[in-house]
Short mmCIF file of C-alpha atoms and ligand atoms in Angstrom, two decimals:
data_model
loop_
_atom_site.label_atom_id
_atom_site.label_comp_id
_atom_site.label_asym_id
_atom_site.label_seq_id
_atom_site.Cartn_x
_atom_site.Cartn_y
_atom_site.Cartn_z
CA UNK A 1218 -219.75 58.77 -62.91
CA UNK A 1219 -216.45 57.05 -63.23
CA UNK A 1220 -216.66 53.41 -64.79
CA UNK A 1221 -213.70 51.64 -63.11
CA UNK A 1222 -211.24 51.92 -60.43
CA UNK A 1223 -208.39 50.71 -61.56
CA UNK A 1224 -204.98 52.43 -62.48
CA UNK A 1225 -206.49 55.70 -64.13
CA UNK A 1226 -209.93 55.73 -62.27
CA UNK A 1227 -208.64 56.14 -58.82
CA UNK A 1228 -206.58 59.16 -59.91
CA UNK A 1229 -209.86 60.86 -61.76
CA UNK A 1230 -212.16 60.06 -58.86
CA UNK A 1231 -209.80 61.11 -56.33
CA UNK A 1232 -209.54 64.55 -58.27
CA UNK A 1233 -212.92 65.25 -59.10
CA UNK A 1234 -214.10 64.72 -55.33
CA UNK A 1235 -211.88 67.51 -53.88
CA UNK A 1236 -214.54 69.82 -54.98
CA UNK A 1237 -216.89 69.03 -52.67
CA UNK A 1238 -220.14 70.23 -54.73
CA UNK A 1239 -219.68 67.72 -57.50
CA UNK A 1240 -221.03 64.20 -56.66
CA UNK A 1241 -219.05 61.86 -57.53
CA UNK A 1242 -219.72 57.81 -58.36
CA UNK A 1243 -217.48 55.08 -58.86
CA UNK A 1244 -218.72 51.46 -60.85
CA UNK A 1245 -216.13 48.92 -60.30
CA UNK A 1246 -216.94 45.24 -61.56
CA UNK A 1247 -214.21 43.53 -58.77
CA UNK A 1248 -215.39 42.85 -55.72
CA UNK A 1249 -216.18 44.94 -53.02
CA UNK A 1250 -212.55 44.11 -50.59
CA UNK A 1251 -209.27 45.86 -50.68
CA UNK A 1252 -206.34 43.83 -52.38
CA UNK A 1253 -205.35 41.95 -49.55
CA UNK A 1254 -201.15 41.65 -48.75
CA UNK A 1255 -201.25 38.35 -50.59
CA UNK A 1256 -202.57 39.71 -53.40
CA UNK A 1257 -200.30 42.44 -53.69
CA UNK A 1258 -197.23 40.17 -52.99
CA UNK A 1259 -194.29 41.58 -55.54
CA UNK A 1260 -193.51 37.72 -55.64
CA UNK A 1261 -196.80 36.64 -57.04
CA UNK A 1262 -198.70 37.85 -60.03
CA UNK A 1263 -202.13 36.91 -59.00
CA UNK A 1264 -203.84 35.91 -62.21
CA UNK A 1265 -204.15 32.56 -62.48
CA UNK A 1266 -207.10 31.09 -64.33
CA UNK A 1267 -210.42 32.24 -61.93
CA UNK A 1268 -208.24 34.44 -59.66
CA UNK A 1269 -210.67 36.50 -57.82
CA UNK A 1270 -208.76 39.80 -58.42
CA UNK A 1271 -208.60 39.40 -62.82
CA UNK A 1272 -210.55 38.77 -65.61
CA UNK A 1273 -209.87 36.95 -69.04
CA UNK A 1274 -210.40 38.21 -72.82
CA UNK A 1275 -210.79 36.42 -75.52
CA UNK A 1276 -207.99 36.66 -78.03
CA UNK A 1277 -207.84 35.37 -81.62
CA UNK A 1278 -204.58 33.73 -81.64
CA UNK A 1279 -205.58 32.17 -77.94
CA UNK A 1280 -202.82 34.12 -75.97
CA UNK A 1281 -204.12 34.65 -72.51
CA UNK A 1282 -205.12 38.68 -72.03
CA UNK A 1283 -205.96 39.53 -68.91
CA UNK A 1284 -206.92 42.39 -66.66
CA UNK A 1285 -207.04 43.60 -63.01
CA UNK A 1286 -210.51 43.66 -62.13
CA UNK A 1287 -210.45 45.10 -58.41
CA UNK A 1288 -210.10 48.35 -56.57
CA UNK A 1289 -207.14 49.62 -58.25
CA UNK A 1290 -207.46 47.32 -61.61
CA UNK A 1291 -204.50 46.28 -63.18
CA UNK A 1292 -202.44 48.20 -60.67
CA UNK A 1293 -203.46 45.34 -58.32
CA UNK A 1294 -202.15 42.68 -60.38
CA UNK A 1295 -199.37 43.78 -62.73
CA UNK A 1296 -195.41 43.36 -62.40
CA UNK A 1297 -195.02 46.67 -60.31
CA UNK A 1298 -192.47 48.16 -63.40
CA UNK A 1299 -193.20 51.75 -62.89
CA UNK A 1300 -191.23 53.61 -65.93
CA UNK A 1301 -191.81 56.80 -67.44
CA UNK A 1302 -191.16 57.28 -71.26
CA UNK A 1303 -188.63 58.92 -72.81
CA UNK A 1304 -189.01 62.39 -73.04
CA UNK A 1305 -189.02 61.87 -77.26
CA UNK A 1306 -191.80 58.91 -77.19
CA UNK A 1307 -194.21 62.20 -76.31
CA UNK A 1308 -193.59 64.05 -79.80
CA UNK A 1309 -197.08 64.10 -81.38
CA UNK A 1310 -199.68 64.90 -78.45
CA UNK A 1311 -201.65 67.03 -78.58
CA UNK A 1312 -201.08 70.91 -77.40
CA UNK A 1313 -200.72 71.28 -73.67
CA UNK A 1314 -198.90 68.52 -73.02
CA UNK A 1315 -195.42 69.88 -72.90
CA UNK A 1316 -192.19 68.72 -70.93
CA UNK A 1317 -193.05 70.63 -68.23
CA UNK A 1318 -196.93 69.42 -67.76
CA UNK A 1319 -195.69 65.81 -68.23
CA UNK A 1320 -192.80 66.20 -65.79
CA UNK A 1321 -195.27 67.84 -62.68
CA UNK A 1322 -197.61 64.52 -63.33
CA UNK A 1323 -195.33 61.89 -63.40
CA UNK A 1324 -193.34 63.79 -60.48
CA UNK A 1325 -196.46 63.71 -58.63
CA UNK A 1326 -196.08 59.50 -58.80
CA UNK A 1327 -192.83 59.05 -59.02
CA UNK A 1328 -190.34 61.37 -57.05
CA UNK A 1329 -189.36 60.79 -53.79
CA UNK A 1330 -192.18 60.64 -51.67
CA UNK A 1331 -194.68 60.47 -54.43
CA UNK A 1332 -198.03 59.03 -54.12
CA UNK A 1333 -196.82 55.51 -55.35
CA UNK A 1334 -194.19 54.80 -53.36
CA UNK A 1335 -191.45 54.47 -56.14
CA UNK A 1336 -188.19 53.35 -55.81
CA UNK A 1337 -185.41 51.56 -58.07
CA UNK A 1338 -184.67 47.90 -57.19
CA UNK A 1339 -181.07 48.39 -54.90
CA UNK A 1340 -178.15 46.29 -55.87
CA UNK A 1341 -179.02 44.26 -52.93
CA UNK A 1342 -182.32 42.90 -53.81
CA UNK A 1343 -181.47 42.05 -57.18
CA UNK A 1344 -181.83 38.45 -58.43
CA UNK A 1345 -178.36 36.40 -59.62
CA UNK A 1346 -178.88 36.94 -63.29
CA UNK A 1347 -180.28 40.48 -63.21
CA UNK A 1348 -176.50 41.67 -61.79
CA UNK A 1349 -175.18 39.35 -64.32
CA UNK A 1350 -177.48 40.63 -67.35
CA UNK A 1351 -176.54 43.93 -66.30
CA UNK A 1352 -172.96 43.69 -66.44
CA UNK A 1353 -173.14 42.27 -69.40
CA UNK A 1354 -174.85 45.41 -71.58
CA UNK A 1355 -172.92 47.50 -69.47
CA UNK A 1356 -169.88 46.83 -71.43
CA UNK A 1357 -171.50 48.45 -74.25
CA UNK A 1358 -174.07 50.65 -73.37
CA UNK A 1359 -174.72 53.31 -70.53
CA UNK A 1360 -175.96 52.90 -67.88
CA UNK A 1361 -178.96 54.96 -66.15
CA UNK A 1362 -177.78 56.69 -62.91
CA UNK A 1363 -180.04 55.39 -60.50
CA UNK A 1364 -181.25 58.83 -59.22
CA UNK A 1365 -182.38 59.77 -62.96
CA UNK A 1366 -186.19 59.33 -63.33
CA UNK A 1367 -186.06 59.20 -67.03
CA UNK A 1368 -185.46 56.11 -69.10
CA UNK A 1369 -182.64 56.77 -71.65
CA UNK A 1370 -180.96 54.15 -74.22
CA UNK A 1371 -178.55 51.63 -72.46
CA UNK A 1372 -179.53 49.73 -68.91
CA UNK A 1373 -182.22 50.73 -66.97
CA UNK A 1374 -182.65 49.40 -63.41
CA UNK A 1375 -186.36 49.26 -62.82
CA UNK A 1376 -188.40 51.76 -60.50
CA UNK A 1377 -191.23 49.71 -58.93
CA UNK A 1378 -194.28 51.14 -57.33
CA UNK A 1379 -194.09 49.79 -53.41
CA UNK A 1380 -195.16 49.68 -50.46
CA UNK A 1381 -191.92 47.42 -48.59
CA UNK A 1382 -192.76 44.02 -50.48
CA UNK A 1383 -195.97 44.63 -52.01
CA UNK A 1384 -197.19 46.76 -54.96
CA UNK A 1385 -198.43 50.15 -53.96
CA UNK A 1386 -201.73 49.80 -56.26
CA UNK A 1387 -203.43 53.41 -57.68
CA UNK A 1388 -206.63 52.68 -55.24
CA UNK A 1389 -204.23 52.35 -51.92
CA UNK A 1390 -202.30 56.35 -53.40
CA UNK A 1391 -205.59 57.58 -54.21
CA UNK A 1392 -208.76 56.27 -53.59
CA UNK A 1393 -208.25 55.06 -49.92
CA UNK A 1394 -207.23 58.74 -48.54
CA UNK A 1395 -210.57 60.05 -50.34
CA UNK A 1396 -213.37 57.40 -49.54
CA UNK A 1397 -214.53 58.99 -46.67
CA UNK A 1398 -215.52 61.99 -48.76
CA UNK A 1399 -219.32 62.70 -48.47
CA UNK A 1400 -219.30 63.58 -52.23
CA UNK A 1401 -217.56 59.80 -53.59
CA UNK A 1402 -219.81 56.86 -53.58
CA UNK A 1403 -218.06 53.41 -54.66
CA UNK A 1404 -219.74 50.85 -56.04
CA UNK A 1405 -218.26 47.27 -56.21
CA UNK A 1406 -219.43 44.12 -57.90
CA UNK A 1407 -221.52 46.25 -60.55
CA UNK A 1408 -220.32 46.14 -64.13
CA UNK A 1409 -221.67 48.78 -66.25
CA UNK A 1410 -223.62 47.08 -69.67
CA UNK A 1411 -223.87 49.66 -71.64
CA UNK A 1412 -224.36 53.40 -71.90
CA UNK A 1413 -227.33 55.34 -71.79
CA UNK A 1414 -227.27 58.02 -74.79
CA UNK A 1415 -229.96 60.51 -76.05
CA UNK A 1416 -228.94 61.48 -79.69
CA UNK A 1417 -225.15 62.27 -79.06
CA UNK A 1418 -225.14 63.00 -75.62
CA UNK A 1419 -223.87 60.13 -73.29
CA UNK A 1420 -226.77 60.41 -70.35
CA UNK A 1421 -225.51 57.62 -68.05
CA UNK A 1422 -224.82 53.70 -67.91
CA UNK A 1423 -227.15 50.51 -68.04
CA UNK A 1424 -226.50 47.86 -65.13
CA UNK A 1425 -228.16 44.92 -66.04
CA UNK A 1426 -231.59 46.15 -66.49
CA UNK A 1427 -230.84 49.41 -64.31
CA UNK A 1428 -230.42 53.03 -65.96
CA UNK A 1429 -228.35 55.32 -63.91
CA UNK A 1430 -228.02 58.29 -64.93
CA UNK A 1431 -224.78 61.04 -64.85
CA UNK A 1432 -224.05 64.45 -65.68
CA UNK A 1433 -221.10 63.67 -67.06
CA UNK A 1434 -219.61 59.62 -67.85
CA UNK A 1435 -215.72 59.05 -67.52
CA UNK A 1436 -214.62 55.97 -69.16
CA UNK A 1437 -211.46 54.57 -67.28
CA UNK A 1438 -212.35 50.88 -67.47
CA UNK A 1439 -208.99 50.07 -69.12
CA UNK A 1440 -208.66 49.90 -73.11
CA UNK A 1441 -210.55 46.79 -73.32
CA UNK A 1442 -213.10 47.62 -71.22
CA UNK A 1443 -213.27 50.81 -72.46
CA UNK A 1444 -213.81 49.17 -75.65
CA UNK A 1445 -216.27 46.89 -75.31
CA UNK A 1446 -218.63 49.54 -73.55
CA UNK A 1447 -218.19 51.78 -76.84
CA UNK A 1448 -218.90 48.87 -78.87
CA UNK A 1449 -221.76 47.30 -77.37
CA UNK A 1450 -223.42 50.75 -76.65
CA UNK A 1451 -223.16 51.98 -80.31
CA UNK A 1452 -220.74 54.85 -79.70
CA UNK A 1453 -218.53 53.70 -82.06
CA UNK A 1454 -221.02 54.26 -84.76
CA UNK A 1455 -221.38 57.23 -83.63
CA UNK A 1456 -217.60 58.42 -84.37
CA UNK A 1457 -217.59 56.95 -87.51
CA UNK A 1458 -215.47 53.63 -85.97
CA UNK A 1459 -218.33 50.96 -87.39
CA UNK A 1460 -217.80 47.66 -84.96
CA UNK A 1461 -214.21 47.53 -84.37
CA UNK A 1462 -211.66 49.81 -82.73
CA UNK A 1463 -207.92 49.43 -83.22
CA UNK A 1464 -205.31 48.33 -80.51
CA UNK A 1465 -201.51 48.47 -80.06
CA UNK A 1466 -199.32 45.77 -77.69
CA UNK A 1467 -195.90 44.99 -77.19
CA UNK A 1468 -195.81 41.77 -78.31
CA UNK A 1469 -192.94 39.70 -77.04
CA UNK A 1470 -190.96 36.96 -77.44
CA UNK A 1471 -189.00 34.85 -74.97
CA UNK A 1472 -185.61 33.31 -75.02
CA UNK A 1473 -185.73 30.55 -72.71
CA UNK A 1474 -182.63 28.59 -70.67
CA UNK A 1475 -182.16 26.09 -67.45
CA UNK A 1476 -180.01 26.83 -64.88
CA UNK A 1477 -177.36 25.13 -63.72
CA UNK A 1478 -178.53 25.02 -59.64
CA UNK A 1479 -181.18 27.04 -58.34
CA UNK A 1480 -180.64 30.35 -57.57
CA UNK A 1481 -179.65 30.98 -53.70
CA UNK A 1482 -182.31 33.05 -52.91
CA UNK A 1483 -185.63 33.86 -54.10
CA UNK A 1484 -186.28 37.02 -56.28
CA UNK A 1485 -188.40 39.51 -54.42
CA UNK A 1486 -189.82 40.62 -58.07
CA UNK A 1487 -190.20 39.41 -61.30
CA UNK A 1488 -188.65 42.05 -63.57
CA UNK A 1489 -185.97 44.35 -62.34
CA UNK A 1490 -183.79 45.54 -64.71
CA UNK A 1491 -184.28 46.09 -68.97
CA UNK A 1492 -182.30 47.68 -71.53
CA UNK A 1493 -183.42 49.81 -74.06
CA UNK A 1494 -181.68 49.37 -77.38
CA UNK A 1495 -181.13 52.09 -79.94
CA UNK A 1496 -183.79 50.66 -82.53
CA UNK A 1497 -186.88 50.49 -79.45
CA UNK A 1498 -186.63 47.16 -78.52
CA UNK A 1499 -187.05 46.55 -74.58
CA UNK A 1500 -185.13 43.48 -73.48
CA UNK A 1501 -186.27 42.22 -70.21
CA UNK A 1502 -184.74 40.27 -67.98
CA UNK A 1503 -187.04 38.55 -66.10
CA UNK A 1504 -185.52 37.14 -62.64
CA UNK A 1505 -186.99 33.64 -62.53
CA UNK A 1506 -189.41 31.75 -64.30
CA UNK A 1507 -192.71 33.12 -64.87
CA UNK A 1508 -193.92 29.85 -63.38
CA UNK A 1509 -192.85 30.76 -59.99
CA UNK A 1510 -194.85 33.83 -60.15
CA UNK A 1511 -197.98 32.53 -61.31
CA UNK A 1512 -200.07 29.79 -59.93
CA UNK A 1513 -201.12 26.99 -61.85
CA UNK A 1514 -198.11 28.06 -64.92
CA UNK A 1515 -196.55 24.53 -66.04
CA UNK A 1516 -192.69 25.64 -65.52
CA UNK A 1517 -190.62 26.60 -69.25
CA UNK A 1518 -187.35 27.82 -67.43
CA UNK A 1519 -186.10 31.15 -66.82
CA UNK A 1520 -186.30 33.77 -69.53
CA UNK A 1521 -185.19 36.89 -71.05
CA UNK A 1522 -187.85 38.41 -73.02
CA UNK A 1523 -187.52 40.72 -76.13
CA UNK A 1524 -190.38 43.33 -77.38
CA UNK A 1525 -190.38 46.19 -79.65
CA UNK A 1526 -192.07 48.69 -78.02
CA UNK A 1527 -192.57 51.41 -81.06
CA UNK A 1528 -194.19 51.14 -82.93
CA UNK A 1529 -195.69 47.98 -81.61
CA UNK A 1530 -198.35 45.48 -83.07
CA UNK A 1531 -201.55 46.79 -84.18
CA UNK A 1532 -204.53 44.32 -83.20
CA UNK A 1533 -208.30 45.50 -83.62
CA UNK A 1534 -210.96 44.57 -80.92
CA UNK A 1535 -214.73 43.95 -81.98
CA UNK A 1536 -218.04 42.95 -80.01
CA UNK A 1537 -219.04 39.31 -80.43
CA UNK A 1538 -221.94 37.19 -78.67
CA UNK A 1539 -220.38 36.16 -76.26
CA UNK A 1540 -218.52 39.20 -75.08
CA UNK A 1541 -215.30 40.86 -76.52
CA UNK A 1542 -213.37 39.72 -79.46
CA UNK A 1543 -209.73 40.62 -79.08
CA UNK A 1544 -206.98 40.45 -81.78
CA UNK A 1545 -203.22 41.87 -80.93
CA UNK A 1546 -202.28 41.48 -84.18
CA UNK A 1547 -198.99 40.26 -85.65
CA UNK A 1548 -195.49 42.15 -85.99
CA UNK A 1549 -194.90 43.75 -89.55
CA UNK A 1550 -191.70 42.97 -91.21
CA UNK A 1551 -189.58 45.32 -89.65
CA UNK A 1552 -190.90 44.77 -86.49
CA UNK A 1553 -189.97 41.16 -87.01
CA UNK A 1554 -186.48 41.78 -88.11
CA UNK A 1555 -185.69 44.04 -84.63
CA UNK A 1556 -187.38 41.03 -82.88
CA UNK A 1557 -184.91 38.96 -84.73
CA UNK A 1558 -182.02 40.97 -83.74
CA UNK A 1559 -182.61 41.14 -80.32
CA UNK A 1560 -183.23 37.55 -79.27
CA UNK A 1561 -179.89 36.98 -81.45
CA UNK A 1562 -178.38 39.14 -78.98
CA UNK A 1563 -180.19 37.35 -76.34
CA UNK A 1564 -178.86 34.15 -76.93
CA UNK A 1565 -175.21 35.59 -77.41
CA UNK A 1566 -175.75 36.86 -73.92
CA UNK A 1567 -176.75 33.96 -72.59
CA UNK A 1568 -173.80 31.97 -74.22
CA UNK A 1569 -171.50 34.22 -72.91
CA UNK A 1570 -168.55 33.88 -70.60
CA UNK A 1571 -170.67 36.41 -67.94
CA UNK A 1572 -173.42 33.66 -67.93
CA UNK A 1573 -171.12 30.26 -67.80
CA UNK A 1574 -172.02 29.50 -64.36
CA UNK A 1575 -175.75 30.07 -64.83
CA UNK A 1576 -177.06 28.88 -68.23
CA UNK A 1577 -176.85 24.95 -68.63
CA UNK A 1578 -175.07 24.03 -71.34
CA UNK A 1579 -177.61 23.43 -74.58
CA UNK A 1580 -180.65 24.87 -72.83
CA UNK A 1581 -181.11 27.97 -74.72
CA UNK A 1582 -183.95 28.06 -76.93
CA UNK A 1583 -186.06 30.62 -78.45
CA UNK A 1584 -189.92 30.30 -77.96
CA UNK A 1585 -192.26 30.12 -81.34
CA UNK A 1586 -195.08 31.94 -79.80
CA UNK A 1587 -195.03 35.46 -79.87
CA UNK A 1588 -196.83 36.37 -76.74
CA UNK A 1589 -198.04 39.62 -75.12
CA UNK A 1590 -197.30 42.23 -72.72
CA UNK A 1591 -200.36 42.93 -71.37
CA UNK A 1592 -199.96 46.34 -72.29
CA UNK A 1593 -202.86 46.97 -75.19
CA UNK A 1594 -203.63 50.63 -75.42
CA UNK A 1595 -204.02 53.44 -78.09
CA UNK A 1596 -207.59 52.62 -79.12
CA UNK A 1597 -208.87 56.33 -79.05
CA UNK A 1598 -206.16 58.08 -79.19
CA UNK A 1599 -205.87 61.57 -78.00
CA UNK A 1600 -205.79 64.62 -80.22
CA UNK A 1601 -207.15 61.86 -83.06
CA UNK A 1602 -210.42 60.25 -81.35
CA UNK A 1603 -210.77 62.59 -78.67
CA UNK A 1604 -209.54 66.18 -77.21
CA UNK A 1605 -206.14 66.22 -75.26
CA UNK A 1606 -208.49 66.01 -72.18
CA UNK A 1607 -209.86 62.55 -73.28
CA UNK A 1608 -213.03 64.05 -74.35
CA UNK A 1609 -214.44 61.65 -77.15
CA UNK A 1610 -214.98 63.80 -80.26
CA UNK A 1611 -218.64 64.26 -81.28
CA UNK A 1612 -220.06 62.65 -78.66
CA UNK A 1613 -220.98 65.10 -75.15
CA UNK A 1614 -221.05 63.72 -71.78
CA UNK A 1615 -218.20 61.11 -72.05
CA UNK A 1616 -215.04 61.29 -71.10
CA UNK A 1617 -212.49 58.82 -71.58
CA UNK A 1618 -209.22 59.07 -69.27
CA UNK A 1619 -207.13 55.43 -69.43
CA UNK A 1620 -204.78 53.42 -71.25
CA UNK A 1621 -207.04 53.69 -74.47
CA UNK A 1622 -206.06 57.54 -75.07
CA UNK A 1623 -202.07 57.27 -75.02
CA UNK A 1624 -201.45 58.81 -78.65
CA UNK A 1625 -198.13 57.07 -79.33
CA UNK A 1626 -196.54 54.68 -78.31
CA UNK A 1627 -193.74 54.24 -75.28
CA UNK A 1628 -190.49 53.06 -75.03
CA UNK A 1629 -191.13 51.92 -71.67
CA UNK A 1630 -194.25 49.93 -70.25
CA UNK A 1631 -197.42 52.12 -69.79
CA UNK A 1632 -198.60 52.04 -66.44
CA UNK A 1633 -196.41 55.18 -65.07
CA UNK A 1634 -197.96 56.84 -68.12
CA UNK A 1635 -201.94 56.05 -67.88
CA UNK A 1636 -201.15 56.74 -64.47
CA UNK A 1637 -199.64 60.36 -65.53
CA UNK A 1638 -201.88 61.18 -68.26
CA UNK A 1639 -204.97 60.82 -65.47
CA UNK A 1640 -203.00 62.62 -63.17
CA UNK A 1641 -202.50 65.76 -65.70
CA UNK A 1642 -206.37 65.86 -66.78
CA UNK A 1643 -207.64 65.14 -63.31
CA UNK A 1644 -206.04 68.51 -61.94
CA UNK A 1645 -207.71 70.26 -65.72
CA UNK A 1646 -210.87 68.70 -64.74
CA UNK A 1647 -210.57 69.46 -60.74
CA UNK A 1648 -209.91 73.57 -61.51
C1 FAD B 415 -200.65 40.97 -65.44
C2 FAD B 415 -200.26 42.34 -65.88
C3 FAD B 415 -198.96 42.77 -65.68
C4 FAD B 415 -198.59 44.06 -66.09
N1 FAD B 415 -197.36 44.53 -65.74
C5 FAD B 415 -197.05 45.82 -66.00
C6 FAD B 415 -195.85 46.38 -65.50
O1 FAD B 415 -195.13 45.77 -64.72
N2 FAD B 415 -195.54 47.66 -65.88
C7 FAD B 415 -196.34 48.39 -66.73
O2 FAD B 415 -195.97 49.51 -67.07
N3 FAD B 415 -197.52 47.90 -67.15
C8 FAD B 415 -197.91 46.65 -66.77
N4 FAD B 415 -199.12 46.17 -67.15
C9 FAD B 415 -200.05 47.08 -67.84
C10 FAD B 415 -200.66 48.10 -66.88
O3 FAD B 415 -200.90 47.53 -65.61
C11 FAD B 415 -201.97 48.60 -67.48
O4 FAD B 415 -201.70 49.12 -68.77
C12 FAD B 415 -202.64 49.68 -66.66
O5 FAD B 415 -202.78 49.29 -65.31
C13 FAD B 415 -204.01 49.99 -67.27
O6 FAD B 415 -204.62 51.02 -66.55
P1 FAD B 415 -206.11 51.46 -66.92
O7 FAD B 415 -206.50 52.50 -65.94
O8 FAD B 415 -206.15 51.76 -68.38
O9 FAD B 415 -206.99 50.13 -66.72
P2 FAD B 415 -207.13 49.13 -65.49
O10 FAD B 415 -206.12 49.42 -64.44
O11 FAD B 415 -207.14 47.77 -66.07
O12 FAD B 415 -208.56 49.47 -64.86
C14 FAD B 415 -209.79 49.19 -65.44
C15 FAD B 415 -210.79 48.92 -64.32
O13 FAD B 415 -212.09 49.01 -64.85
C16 FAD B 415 -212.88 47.94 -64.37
N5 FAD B 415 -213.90 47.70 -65.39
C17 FAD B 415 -213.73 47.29 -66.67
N6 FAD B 415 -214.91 47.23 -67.31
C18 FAD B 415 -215.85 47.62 -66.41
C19 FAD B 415 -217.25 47.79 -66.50
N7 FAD B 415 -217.93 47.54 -67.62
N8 FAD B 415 -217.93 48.20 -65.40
C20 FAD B 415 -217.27 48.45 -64.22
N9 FAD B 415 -215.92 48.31 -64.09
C21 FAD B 415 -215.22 47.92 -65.19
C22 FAD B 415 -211.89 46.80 -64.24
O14 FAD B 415 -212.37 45.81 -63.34
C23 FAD B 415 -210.65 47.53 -63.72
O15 FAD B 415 -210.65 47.60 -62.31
C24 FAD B 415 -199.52 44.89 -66.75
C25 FAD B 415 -200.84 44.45 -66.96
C26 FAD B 415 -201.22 43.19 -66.50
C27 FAD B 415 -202.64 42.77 -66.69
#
């Protein structure tokens, strides 16, 4: 049984059907229809307050988390940034995943002709500013050649996972070519309660007040999903983890501007190019502002938008009454400082001669609230809380294989790299 479809549960589902004596079912809590064209829009990030295809958590500070909740998850909804991480960000996990093992996953995703359909933005599709921002670092730093699948420090111009215009989601790569499998059952609009456990051994998952029950339970309902179902199921206790798990984001803050005129054309997505600076910090350059993206967002202006990616901010998630209880934390001093640095750098960008005829004179200002990526992962991290195939330690018959198990963190955003790391254990689990 694999508890959600959404950017690693496709893969692992997809995988553990090809053998067609295992039976294999799928509990997704989004509704039963396929991300329709709209939703998967590059020019739209589809999750506004009570869009059908997402789901809110709460958050201490009040930031607004959210989630995919559809076939395909967060893959449905996200920005379509499809990085891998630098080859160093993978120092520290566990045995057996070498350079090679890590390069035949993410190849699998991300070369041409790969599963999801990636491809760097051309210098033809790129918004006004992002050609601007670019040529900008460029005078300074390298610049990626646009053939070279691996981030490095200096400009990157974004790989996006796409199909034409619209985001090529992990359930259209892998769980559309395998539903017609006898073997793969998928079940929509069900949200798993709890699990089902005799002593230490997982035995299946509580619906509402259904039991069904599995040989074997693969948690891939994203790291706050994942989360909650450990927490309100006990599991936790039994790894020693009490009520709370841990949590790691990229928090990020935004240096704001208005433009001078409009830009002549519309971007065709929202973030295509970043550079990554020498001391981890990923400044993004997003191509218009986030209001024009998402529905219902009062308009702040354009922005660039500055996170430290390593270590990041650790947050802690607990159960509460009324459902999850999610803090992201707050940066630590040095964290703060690099933060610092690079929104100075920001604004000296955005004052600069490069950006004269964009940038209205006075409008640059740096936002207070330090918001979030969307990125939380790293609760259970692998070779730590479970075995470097996701296998939760003490516990048999559960399985966890999403963005909860990356062991470190990235330089780059992780969806390439939930995406790899199911891609890697799905063929383990599949022999
Ligand atoms: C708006 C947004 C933009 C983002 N942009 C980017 C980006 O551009 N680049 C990047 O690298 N990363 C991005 N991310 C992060 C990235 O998309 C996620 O880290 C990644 O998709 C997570 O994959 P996952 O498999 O861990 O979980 P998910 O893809 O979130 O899948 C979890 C699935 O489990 C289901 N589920 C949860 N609980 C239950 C339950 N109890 N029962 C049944 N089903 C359940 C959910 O509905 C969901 O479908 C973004 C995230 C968001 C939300």
């Amino acid at each position: 049984m694999v508890v959600g479809a959404g950017s690693a549960g496709c893969v692992i589902a997809e995988r553990l059907s090809r053998d067609p004596d295992r039976t294999v079912v799928v509990l997704e809590r989004g509704p039963h229809e396929w991300p329709t064209r709209a939703v998967r829009d590059l020019r739209v990030l589809p999750i506004e307050d009570g869009a059908r295809f997402a789901t809110g958590y709460a958050e201490a500070a009040g930031l607004p988390v959210v989630r995919g909740r559809a076939l395909g998850g967060s893959s449905a909804v996200n920005g379509g940034y499809f990085l891998r991480w630098h080859p160093g960000d993978f120092a520290g996990w566990p045995d057996g995943w070498t350079r090679e093992a890590i390069t035949h996953a993410y190849d699998e995703l991300d070369a041409p002709g790969g599963t999801m359909g990636v491809t760097a933005f051309a210098d033809d599709e790129l918004a006004d500013v992002v050609g601007l921002f670019e040529s900008h670092w460029a005078q300074t730093l390298p610049v990626r050649a646009p053939a070279d699948p691996w981030p490095i420090v200096g400009v990157n111009r974004v790989r996006s996972n796409r199909d034409g215009p619209l985001r090529r989601t992990s359930a259209e790569a892998y769980l559309r070519p395998a539903i017609d499998r006898p073997n793969l059952s998928v079940i929509t609009d069900t949200e798993a309660t709890e699990l089902t456990a005799s002593g230490r051994r997982v035995t299946g998952v509580r619906v509402g007040q259904e039991r069904l029950a599995a040989g074997e339970v693969v948690l891939s309902a994203g790291t706050l999903g994942t989360a909650g179902l450990l927490l309100r199921s006990g599991v936790t206790h039994l790894i020693g983890a009490g009520d709370a798990l841990p949590v790691h984001e990229h928090r990020e803050v935004l240096v704001h501007y208005r433009r001078r005129a409009q830009p002549p054309v519309a971007p065709t997505a929202l973030l295509q190019s970043v550079v990554h600076t020498a001391d981890d910090v990923e400044i993004r350059c997003y191509s218009a502002d986030m209001a024009s993206f998402v529905r219902g967002l009062e308009p702040a202006g354009p922005a660039v938008g500055v996170a430290v990616m390593r270590p990041g901010a650790r947050g802690v998630v607990r159960a509460g009454d009324s459902g999850l209880l999610v803090d992201l934390g707050t940066l630590d001093a040095d964290s703060a400082r690099r933060t610092a640095a690079g929104t100075a750098s920001v604004r000296d960008m955005l004052h600069s001669a490069v950006f004269r005829d964009i940038v209205a004179p006075g409008s640059v200002a740096v936002d207070p609230v330090v918001r979030t990526s969307q990125h939380a992962w790293g609760s259970l991290p692998m070779g730590v809380r479970t075995d470097e195939l996701g296998g939760l330690d003490g516990v048999i018959g559960l399985r966890i294989v999403d963005g909860s198990i990356l062991p470190t963190a990235g330089r780059s955003g992780p969806h390439a790299t939930i995406m790899m790391v199911a891609v890697r254990i799905g063929d383990a689990l599949a022999r």
